[in-house]
C-alpha cells in the first residue's frame, strides 16, 4: 500500500503500522499513507476495528521537523487525525517508546490508547518554539482536564506511562507485547459493544473550568511565570484556554492559527536550529563509520574537589560505579561528605528518595591509593589547573591503567596534547571539560587531542550520553570553545567600566539581552581569585586580562560572593549583590590614573562590545577548525553559559543580525581597541553576503 504505512489483518482487526525510521516522524509520505489506509479500512466491511502502531523503537515521535521550513504538503496532520477520530469503527493506539508531539496528538485522535511499559508520551512542541498544532491543545484538556493538561503542554516534559494512566491520558498499560494487547483491547471493545469515545466530543473534563476559570488562570500564571522571553509557552497556555472557552471546531482553528504564527517566528527557527545542532555536535566528520565505543563498566575520578565530586555524582546517577582518588584522606573525606550533603539536599527537596541516596552513595568509593584505578574503563582527572601536576598524574595513570582505559582530563584551558605526551599512549588521552556544578550543567566539551584515537573519542561521546550530558567535540586551544569566547567578552567588560559604565549597568544590559546573569555577577559567583591567579601565573592577558579592576579587588581580598564582597556587596541572607560605592570610586580612580575620560555608555553599546567580539572569536574558532560547525558553538553557549535559547546561540543570532552589520560595528569599535578588529572569516562572509549557516557541513535541516 505505502512503503511507510503497512496494513495487516488479525481476523477482523486491521493493524496499521507506521514504519519510517528512525523515529517514525509524521512526514508527508506517512500522512498520505495513513490517509489512504484509513479511507480503505473505513469502507472495508470485513474490518471491525483498527489498531494503530509504530514499527521499531517508537510510536511516531512527532511531526517531521525538517518539513517546518517549507509549505506543508496536504494532507495535514490535523486532517489525518480528524479522519481517524471520525472512523465509524473503534481505533486503538498501541503506544511504545516516545509518542511525542504530533505522535501523541495522533494517539489522542484514536478512540482508546494502550501503552507498553516504559512508554513516555508528551507534547514537547513548546521546546521547538511552537505548540501542538494538530489538535493537542484542544483534545488533551478535554481528555484529562485543562489544569492537568497545562503543565504537560506548557512545560513540554514527557510523562511516565503510570502517570499518563492515572491522568486518563491512556487507558491501559500492557504487560506483554503492546500490539497484541491492543488487539485484545479491540476485541473486548467489540464484544462489549462499547460506544466509540471521540475526545473532541467530550465536555465532562472541561465543565468545571467553564463554570469557574480561577484554578485554570492560577495554573496558567504559574506555568508561564518564568519563560524568559519565550513566546511559545504563553501561546500554549492561551490555546489551552481556547479549549475551555470555545467549541471544539473553533478552538482547533484558533490553535492552528497560533501554530502557523509560531512556526515562522525567529524564536522557533532558533529553537529548531538548536534541536538539530545538538544532535550534530557529537558527530565527528572524519570518524570512520564503523568506529565503536569501548564498553564502560567502571569509572574513576582523580581529585575529590568540587569538580571531581560533581563528576563522580554524574557517574553514580547513571548507575556506573566510580572510584574517587585523592592524595590525602582528609581531602577525600571532605569530598565524599560534600557529595552526600548534595544528595541529602535532593532528598529533602523530594527530588530523590532516601533509598536512592543509599544506592548512589553505594556506587561511589574513595581511596588515596592510585592503583585502585587499575580496573577502570575511564579515568577522569579533575585536580587543580597546573600543568606539572597534571603531567605527573598522567604519567602515573599510564603505568597503572589497563590498556583499554580512556584517560581524560577535565582541564578548562590547558594543552591536552602536552598532557597526553606525559603518557606512552597519547591516543587514549582526551579532554572532558565539565561545567560547574558538574552534576547539574548539561554541557560537556570533549577535547580531541592531536593523537586521540577515534575509538577513544567515540567512547567519551558515548559516556557523555550515558551521563545525560550534551557533548560537543572541540579541538585543542587555550580555553577551547566556551572559555576562549568568554575571554573575548571579559576583556571588553572591564574596559566598559573604565570608560563609564557601572558593573550593575553592564550586568543589566546582558540580563535584558537574555542571559540569566551578567559578567560581573558571574565573576563574583565563580570567584575573582581564579582569573587573578591565572593572570599572575601566566601574564596579565592570560585570563581575559588585563583586568586592573578585578586585580585590585583581589588585592583587597574581595574574591566575590565567598568573601561577601567582589564587584558587589553581598549581605548575609540577601539574594544577589548590591552596588558598592567603594567599587565605583575604585573604577573612577583607575580610569583617571589611566587617562581615560569616562562618558555615558548606552546599553546598546554594551551589548555590541560584549557579544560581537565573542562572535568574531567564534569565527576564528571555526577558521582554525577548533569547532566543526557554527551550531557546535551555539550548543556550547546555550548549554554552558546561559546564552538565550530564543536567540539560538551566538552564531545563529549573528546570522539573524547580519554579519555585515556586525563587521561594521566591530570595525568602528576597533578604532578605540585594535583587538576588536573583525576576524578574517567574519570579514569574508560579510563581504560575500553570507551567514555562518552557509558553512554548515552537515545536512541543511533546520530551515
Ligand atoms: C510536532 O510534532 C508538531 C506537531 C504539530 C503539527 C501541525 N522530525 O534524538 P535522536 C531525528 S513537533 C525529524 O538522536 P534519541 C534526529 O534528528 C515534533 N527528525 O534519538 C536524529 O537524526 P540523525 C515534536 C527527527 O533516541 C534521529 O531522528 N516532537 C525527529 O536520543 C534520532 O534522534 C519532538 O519534539 C522529528 N520529529 O531520541 C520530539 N525526531 O540521526 C523530537 C528525531 O540524523 N525528538 N529526529 O541525527 C526527540 O525528542 C528525540 O529524537 C527522541 C529520540 C526522544 C524521539
PDB file of N, CA and C in Angstrom, residues 446-502:
ATOM      1  N   UNK A 446      34.132  17.940  24.681  1.00  0.00           N
ATOM      2  CA  UNK A 446      35.029  16.793  24.537  1.00  0.00           C
ATOM      3  C   UNK A 446      36.193  17.251  23.677  1.00  0.00           C
ATOM      4  N   UNK A 447      37.363  17.321  24.295  1.00  0.00           N
ATOM      5  CA  UNK A 447      38.503  17.937  23.633  1.00  0.00           C
ATOM      6  C   UNK A 447      39.370  16.847  23.004  1.00  0.00           C
ATOM      7  N   UNK A 448      39.411  16.916  21.695  1.00  0.00           N
ATOM      8  CA  UNK A 448      40.116  15.902  20.927  1.00  0.00           C
ATOM      9  C   UNK A 448      41.558  16.350  20.745  1.00  0.00           C
ATOM     10  N   UNK A 449      42.480  15.538  21.245  1.00  0.00           N
ATOM     11  CA  UNK A 449      43.897  15.868  21.077  1.00  0.00           C
ATOM     12  C   UNK A 449      44.370  15.474  19.685  1.00  0.00           C
ATOM     13  N   UNK A 450      45.613  15.863  19.369  1.00  0.00           N
ATOM     14  CA  UNK A 450      46.180  15.537  18.049  1.00  0.00           C
ATOM     15  C   UNK A 450      46.197  14.033  17.816  1.00  0.00           C
ATOM     16  N   UNK A 451      46.477  13.292  18.916  1.00  0.00           N
ATOM     17  CA  UNK A 451      46.681  11.850  18.765  1.00  0.00           C
ATOM     18  C   UNK A 451      45.455  11.018  19.152  1.00  0.00           C
ATOM     19  N   UNK A 452      44.417  11.663  19.690  1.00  0.00           N
ATOM     20  CA  UNK A 452      43.282  10.896  20.215  1.00  0.00           C
ATOM     21  C   UNK A 452      42.717   9.935  19.162  1.00  0.00           C
ATOM     22  N   UNK A 453      42.621   8.671  19.525  1.00  0.00           N
ATOM     23  CA  UNK A 453      42.104   7.669  18.585  1.00  0.00           C
ATOM     24  C   UNK A 453      40.585   7.770  18.464  1.00  0.00           C
ATOM     25  N   UNK A 454      40.049   7.478  17.257  1.00  0.00           N
ATOM     26  CA  UNK A 454      38.591   7.568  17.055  1.00  0.00           C
ATOM     27  C   UNK A 454      37.802   6.773  18.097  1.00  0.00           C
ATOM     28  N   UNK A 455      38.278   5.599  18.440  1.00  0.00           N
ATOM     29  CA  UNK A 455      37.554   4.753  19.385  1.00  0.00           C
ATOM     30  C   UNK A 455      37.471   5.396  20.773  1.00  0.00           C
ATOM     31  N   UNK A 456      38.538   6.103  21.114  1.00  0.00           N
ATOM     32  CA  UNK A 456      38.590   6.784  22.419  1.00  0.00           C
ATOM     33  C   UNK A 456      37.603   7.952  22.413  1.00  0.00           C
ATOM     34  N   UNK A 457      37.597   8.674  21.298  1.00  0.00           N
ATOM     35  CA  UNK A 457      36.661   9.782  21.142  1.00  0.00           C
ATOM     36  C   UNK A 457      35.213   9.266  21.200  1.00  0.00           C
ATOM     37  N   UNK A 458      34.973   8.172  20.485  1.00  0.00           N
ATOM     38  CA  UNK A 458      33.621   7.593  20.465  1.00  0.00           C
ATOM     39  C   UNK A 458      33.200   7.147  21.864  1.00  0.00           C
ATOM     40  N   UNK A 459      34.152   6.642  22.636  1.00  0.00           N
ATOM     41  CA  UNK A 459      33.826   6.203  23.995  1.00  0.00           C
ATOM     42  C   UNK A 459      33.437   7.401  24.861  1.00  0.00           C
ATOM     43  N   UNK A 460      34.198   8.490  24.729  1.00  0.00           N
ATOM     44  CA  UNK A 460      33.886   9.683  25.529  1.00  0.00           C
ATOM     45  C   UNK A 460      32.497  10.219  25.175  1.00  0.00           C
ATOM     46  N   UNK A 461      32.152  10.202  23.882  1.00  0.00           N
ATOM     47  CA  UNK A 461      30.829  10.692  23.454  1.00  0.00           C
ATOM     48  C   UNK A 461      29.736   9.792  24.025  1.00  0.00           C
ATOM     49  N   UNK A 462      29.989   8.489  23.962  1.00  0.00           N
ATOM     50  CA  UNK A 462      29.021   7.518  24.470  1.00  0.00           C
ATOM     51  C   UNK A 462      28.821   7.691  25.989  1.00  0.00           C
ATOM     52  N   UNK A 463      29.932   7.891  26.700  1.00  0.00           N
ATOM     53  CA  UNK A 463      29.836   8.110  28.151  1.00  0.00           C
ATOM     54  C   UNK A 463      29.050   9.394  28.427  1.00  0.00           C
ATOM     55  N   UNK A 464      29.329  10.432  27.649  1.00  0.00           N
ATOM     56  CA  UNK A 464      28.613  11.709  27.837  1.00  0.00           C
ATOM     57  C   UNK A 464      27.113  11.484  27.749  1.00  0.00           C
ATOM     58  N   UNK A 465      26.685  10.700  26.766  1.00  0.00           N
ATOM     59  CA  UNK A 465      25.251  10.435  26.600  1.00  0.00           C
ATOM     60  C   UNK A 465      24.711   9.677  27.802  1.00  0.00           C
ATOM     61  N   UNK A 466      25.496   8.698  28.275  1.00  0.00           N
ATOM     62  CA  UNK A 466      25.046   7.918  29.435  1.00  0.00           C
ATOM     63  C   UNK A 466      24.919   8.817  30.659  1.00  0.00           C
ATOM     64  N   UNK A 467      25.761   9.834  30.735  1.00  0.00           N
ATOM     65  CA  UNK A 467      25.695  10.764  31.869  1.00  0.00           C
ATOM     66  C   UNK A 467      24.635  11.846  31.627  1.00  0.00           C
ATOM     67  N   UNK A 468      23.882  11.717  30.518  1.00  0.00           N
ATOM     68  CA  UNK A 468      22.842  12.682  30.136  1.00  0.00           C
ATOM     69  C   UNK A 468      23.406  14.085  29.922  1.00  0.00           C
ATOM     70  N   UNK A 469      24.594  14.136  29.326  1.00  0.00           N
ATOM     71  CA  UNK A 469      25.193  15.424  29.001  1.00  0.00           C
ATOM     72  C   UNK A 469      24.958  15.741  27.530  1.00  0.00           C
ATOM     73  N   UNK A 470      25.227  16.984  27.182  1.00  0.00           N
ATOM     74  CA  UNK A 470      25.202  17.381  25.774  1.00  0.00           C
ATOM     75  C   UNK A 470      26.655  17.498  25.326  1.00  0.00           C
ATOM     76  N   UNK A 471      27.176  16.486  24.608  1.00  0.00           N
ATOM     77  CA  UNK A 471      28.584  16.533  24.222  1.00  0.00           C
ATOM     78  C   UNK A 471      28.813  17.377  22.970  1.00  0.00           C
ATOM     79  N   UNK A 472      29.895  18.140  22.982  1.00  0.00           N
ATOM     80  CA  UNK A 472      30.312  18.881  21.801  1.00  0.00           C
ATOM     81  C   UNK A 472      31.795  18.584  21.610  1.00  0.00           C
ATOM     82  N   UNK A 473      32.153  18.076  20.444  1.00  0.00           N
ATOM     83  CA  UNK A 473      33.554  17.739  20.195  1.00  0.00           C
ATOM     84  C   UNK A 473      34.294  18.995  19.729  1.00  0.00           C
ATOM     85  N   UNK A 474      35.397  19.334  20.416  1.00  0.00           N
ATOM     86  CA  UNK A 474      36.161  20.538  20.075  1.00  0.00           C
ATOM     87  C   UNK A 474      37.641  20.186  19.975  1.00  0.00           C
ATOM     88  N   UNK A 475      38.409  21.116  19.444  1.00  0.00           N
ATOM     89  CA  UNK A 475      39.850  20.888  19.315  1.00  0.00           C
ATOM     90  C   UNK A 475      40.616  21.589  20.429  1.00  0.00           C
ATOM     91  N   UNK A 476      41.930  21.405  20.418  1.00  0.00           N
ATOM     92  CA  UNK A 476      42.762  21.966  21.482  1.00  0.00           C
ATOM     93  C   UNK A 476      43.142  23.416  21.174  1.00  0.00           C
ATOM     94  N   UNK A 477      42.865  24.316  22.087  1.00  0.00           N
ATOM     95  CA  UNK A 477      43.385  25.684  22.081  1.00  0.00           C
ATOM     96  C   UNK A 477      43.159  26.219  23.481  1.00  0.00           C
ATOM     97  N   UNK A 478      43.705  27.372  23.804  1.00  0.00           N
ATOM     98  CA  UNK A 478      43.549  27.910  25.151  1.00  0.00           C
ATOM     99  C   UNK A 478      42.071  28.222  25.433  1.00  0.00           C
ATOM    100  N   UNK A 479      41.464  27.503  26.372  1.00  0.00           N
ATOM    101  CA  UNK A 479      40.076  27.766  26.740  1.00  0.00           C
ATOM    102  C   UNK A 479      39.052  27.034  25.872  1.00  0.00           C
ATOM    103  N   UNK A 480      39.529  26.282  24.874  1.00  0.00           N
ATOM    104  CA  UNK A 480      38.636  25.543  23.964  1.00  0.00           C
ATOM    105  C   UNK A 480      37.596  26.495  23.362  1.00  0.00           C
ATOM    106  N   UNK A 481      36.331  26.067  23.225  1.00  0.00           N
ATOM    107  CA  UNK A 481      35.370  26.965  22.574  1.00  0.00           C
ATOM    108  C   UNK A 481      34.783  27.958  23.578  1.00  0.00           C
ATOM    109  N   UNK A 482      34.239  27.431  24.663  1.00  0.00           N
ATOM    110  CA  UNK A 482      33.465  28.273  25.576  1.00  0.00           C
ATOM    111  C   UNK A 482      34.296  29.323  26.271  1.00  0.00           C
ATOM    112  N   UNK A 483      35.333  28.905  26.978  1.00  0.00           N
ATOM    113  CA  UNK A 483      36.112  29.862  27.758  1.00  0.00           C
ATOM    114  C   UNK A 483      36.941  30.797  26.882  1.00  0.00           C
ATOM    115  N   UNK A 484      37.293  30.316  25.686  1.00  0.00           N
ATOM    116  CA  UNK A 484      38.025  31.205  24.784  1.00  0.00           C
ATOM    117  C   UNK A 484      37.128  32.384  24.360  1.00  0.00           C
ATOM    118  N   UNK A 485      35.863  32.095  24.065  1.00  0.00           N
ATOM    119  CA  UNK A 485      34.944  33.178  23.690  1.00  0.00           C
ATOM    120  C   UNK A 485      34.604  34.043  24.901  1.00  0.00           C
ATOM    121  N   UNK A 486      34.534  33.406  26.064  1.00  0.00           N
ATOM    122  CA  UNK A 486      34.249  34.161  27.284  1.00  0.00           C
ATOM    123  C   UNK A 486      35.353  35.185  27.545  1.00  0.00           C
ATOM    124  N   UNK A 487      36.589  34.799  27.238  1.00  0.00           N
ATOM    125  CA  UNK A 487      37.718  35.718  27.410  1.00  0.00           C
ATOM    126  C   UNK A 487      37.527  36.978  26.587  1.00  0.00           C
ATOM    127  N   UNK A 488      37.053  36.769  25.336  1.00  0.00           N
ATOM    128  CA  UNK A 488      36.854  37.921  24.453  1.00  0.00           C
ATOM    129  C   UNK A 488      35.843  38.868  25.092  1.00  0.00           C
ATOM    130  N   UNK A 489      34.876  38.294  25.778  1.00  0.00           N
ATOM    131  CA  UNK A 489      33.852  39.121  26.424  1.00  0.00           C
ATOM    132  C   UNK A 489      34.415  39.808  27.674  1.00  0.00           C
ATOM    133  N   UNK A 490      35.164  39.041  28.473  1.00  0.00           N
ATOM    134  CA  UNK A 490      35.696  39.595  29.722  1.00  0.00           C
ATOM    135  C   UNK A 490      36.578  40.804  29.464  1.00  0.00           C
ATOM    136  N   UNK A 491      37.386  40.682  28.422  1.00  0.00           N
ATOM    137  CA  UNK A 491      38.318  41.751  28.093  1.00  0.00           C
ATOM    138  C   UNK A 491      37.581  43.078  27.939  1.00  0.00           C
ATOM    139  N   UNK A 492      36.477  43.033  27.214  1.00  0.00           N
ATOM    140  CA  UNK A 492      35.722  44.251  26.968  1.00  0.00           C
ATOM    141  C   UNK A 492      34.935  44.698  28.191  1.00  0.00           C
ATOM    142  N   UNK A 493      34.537  43.754  29.050  1.00  0.00           N
ATOM    143  CA  UNK A 493      33.666  44.176  30.143  1.00  0.00           C
ATOM    144  C   UNK A 493      34.415  45.092  31.114  1.00  0.00           C
ATOM    145  N   UNK A 494      35.685  44.820  31.372  1.00  0.00           N
ATOM    146  CA  UNK A 494      36.438  45.738  32.241  1.00  0.00           C
ATOM    147  C   UNK A 494      36.658  47.094  31.569  1.00  0.00           C
ATOM    148  N   UNK A 495      36.895  47.074  30.269  1.00  0.00           N
ATOM    149  CA  UNK A 495      37.097  48.355  29.558  1.00  0.00           C
ATOM    150  C   UNK A 495      35.847  49.224  29.638  1.00  0.00           C
ATOM    151  N   UNK A 496      34.684  48.564  29.569  1.00  0.00           N
ATOM    152  CA  UNK A 496      33.433  49.325  29.660  1.00  0.00           C
ATOM    153  C   UNK A 496      33.331  50.026  31.006  1.00  0.00           C
ATOM    154  N   UNK A 497      33.803  49.378  32.062  1.00  0.00           N
ATOM    155  CA  UNK A 497      33.778  50.015  33.382  1.00  0.00           C
ATOM    156  C   UNK A 497      34.660  51.259  33.365  1.00  0.00           C
ATOM    157  N   UNK A 498      35.865  51.090  32.837  1.00  0.00           N
ATOM    158  CA  UNK A 498      36.800  52.215  32.833  1.00  0.00           C
ATOM    159  C   UNK A 498      36.271  53.365  31.975  1.00  0.00           C
ATOM    160  N   UNK A 499      35.560  53.029  30.916  1.00  0.00           N
ATOM    161  CA  UNK A 499      35.089  54.075  30.003  1.00  0.00           C
ATOM    162  C   UNK A 499      33.809  54.749  30.465  1.00  0.00           C
ATOM    163  N   UNK A 500      33.149  54.190  31.493  1.00  0.00           N
ATOM    164  CA  UNK A 500      31.985  54.927  32.020  1.00  0.00           C
ATOM    165  C   UNK A 500      30.814  54.109  32.517  1.00  0.00           C
ATOM    166  N   UNK A 501      30.772  52.798  32.214  1.00  0.00           N
ATOM    167  CA  UNK A 501      29.631  52.005  32.692  1.00  0.00           C
ATOM    168  C   UNK A 501      29.871  51.545  34.134  1.00  0.00           C
ATOM    169  N   UNK A 502      28.819  51.115  34.799  1.00  0.00           N
ATOM    170  CA  UNK A 502      28.976  50.534  36.136  1.00  0.00           C
ATOM    171  C   UNK A 502      28.781  49.026  36.011  1.00  0.00           C
TER     172      UNK A 502
END
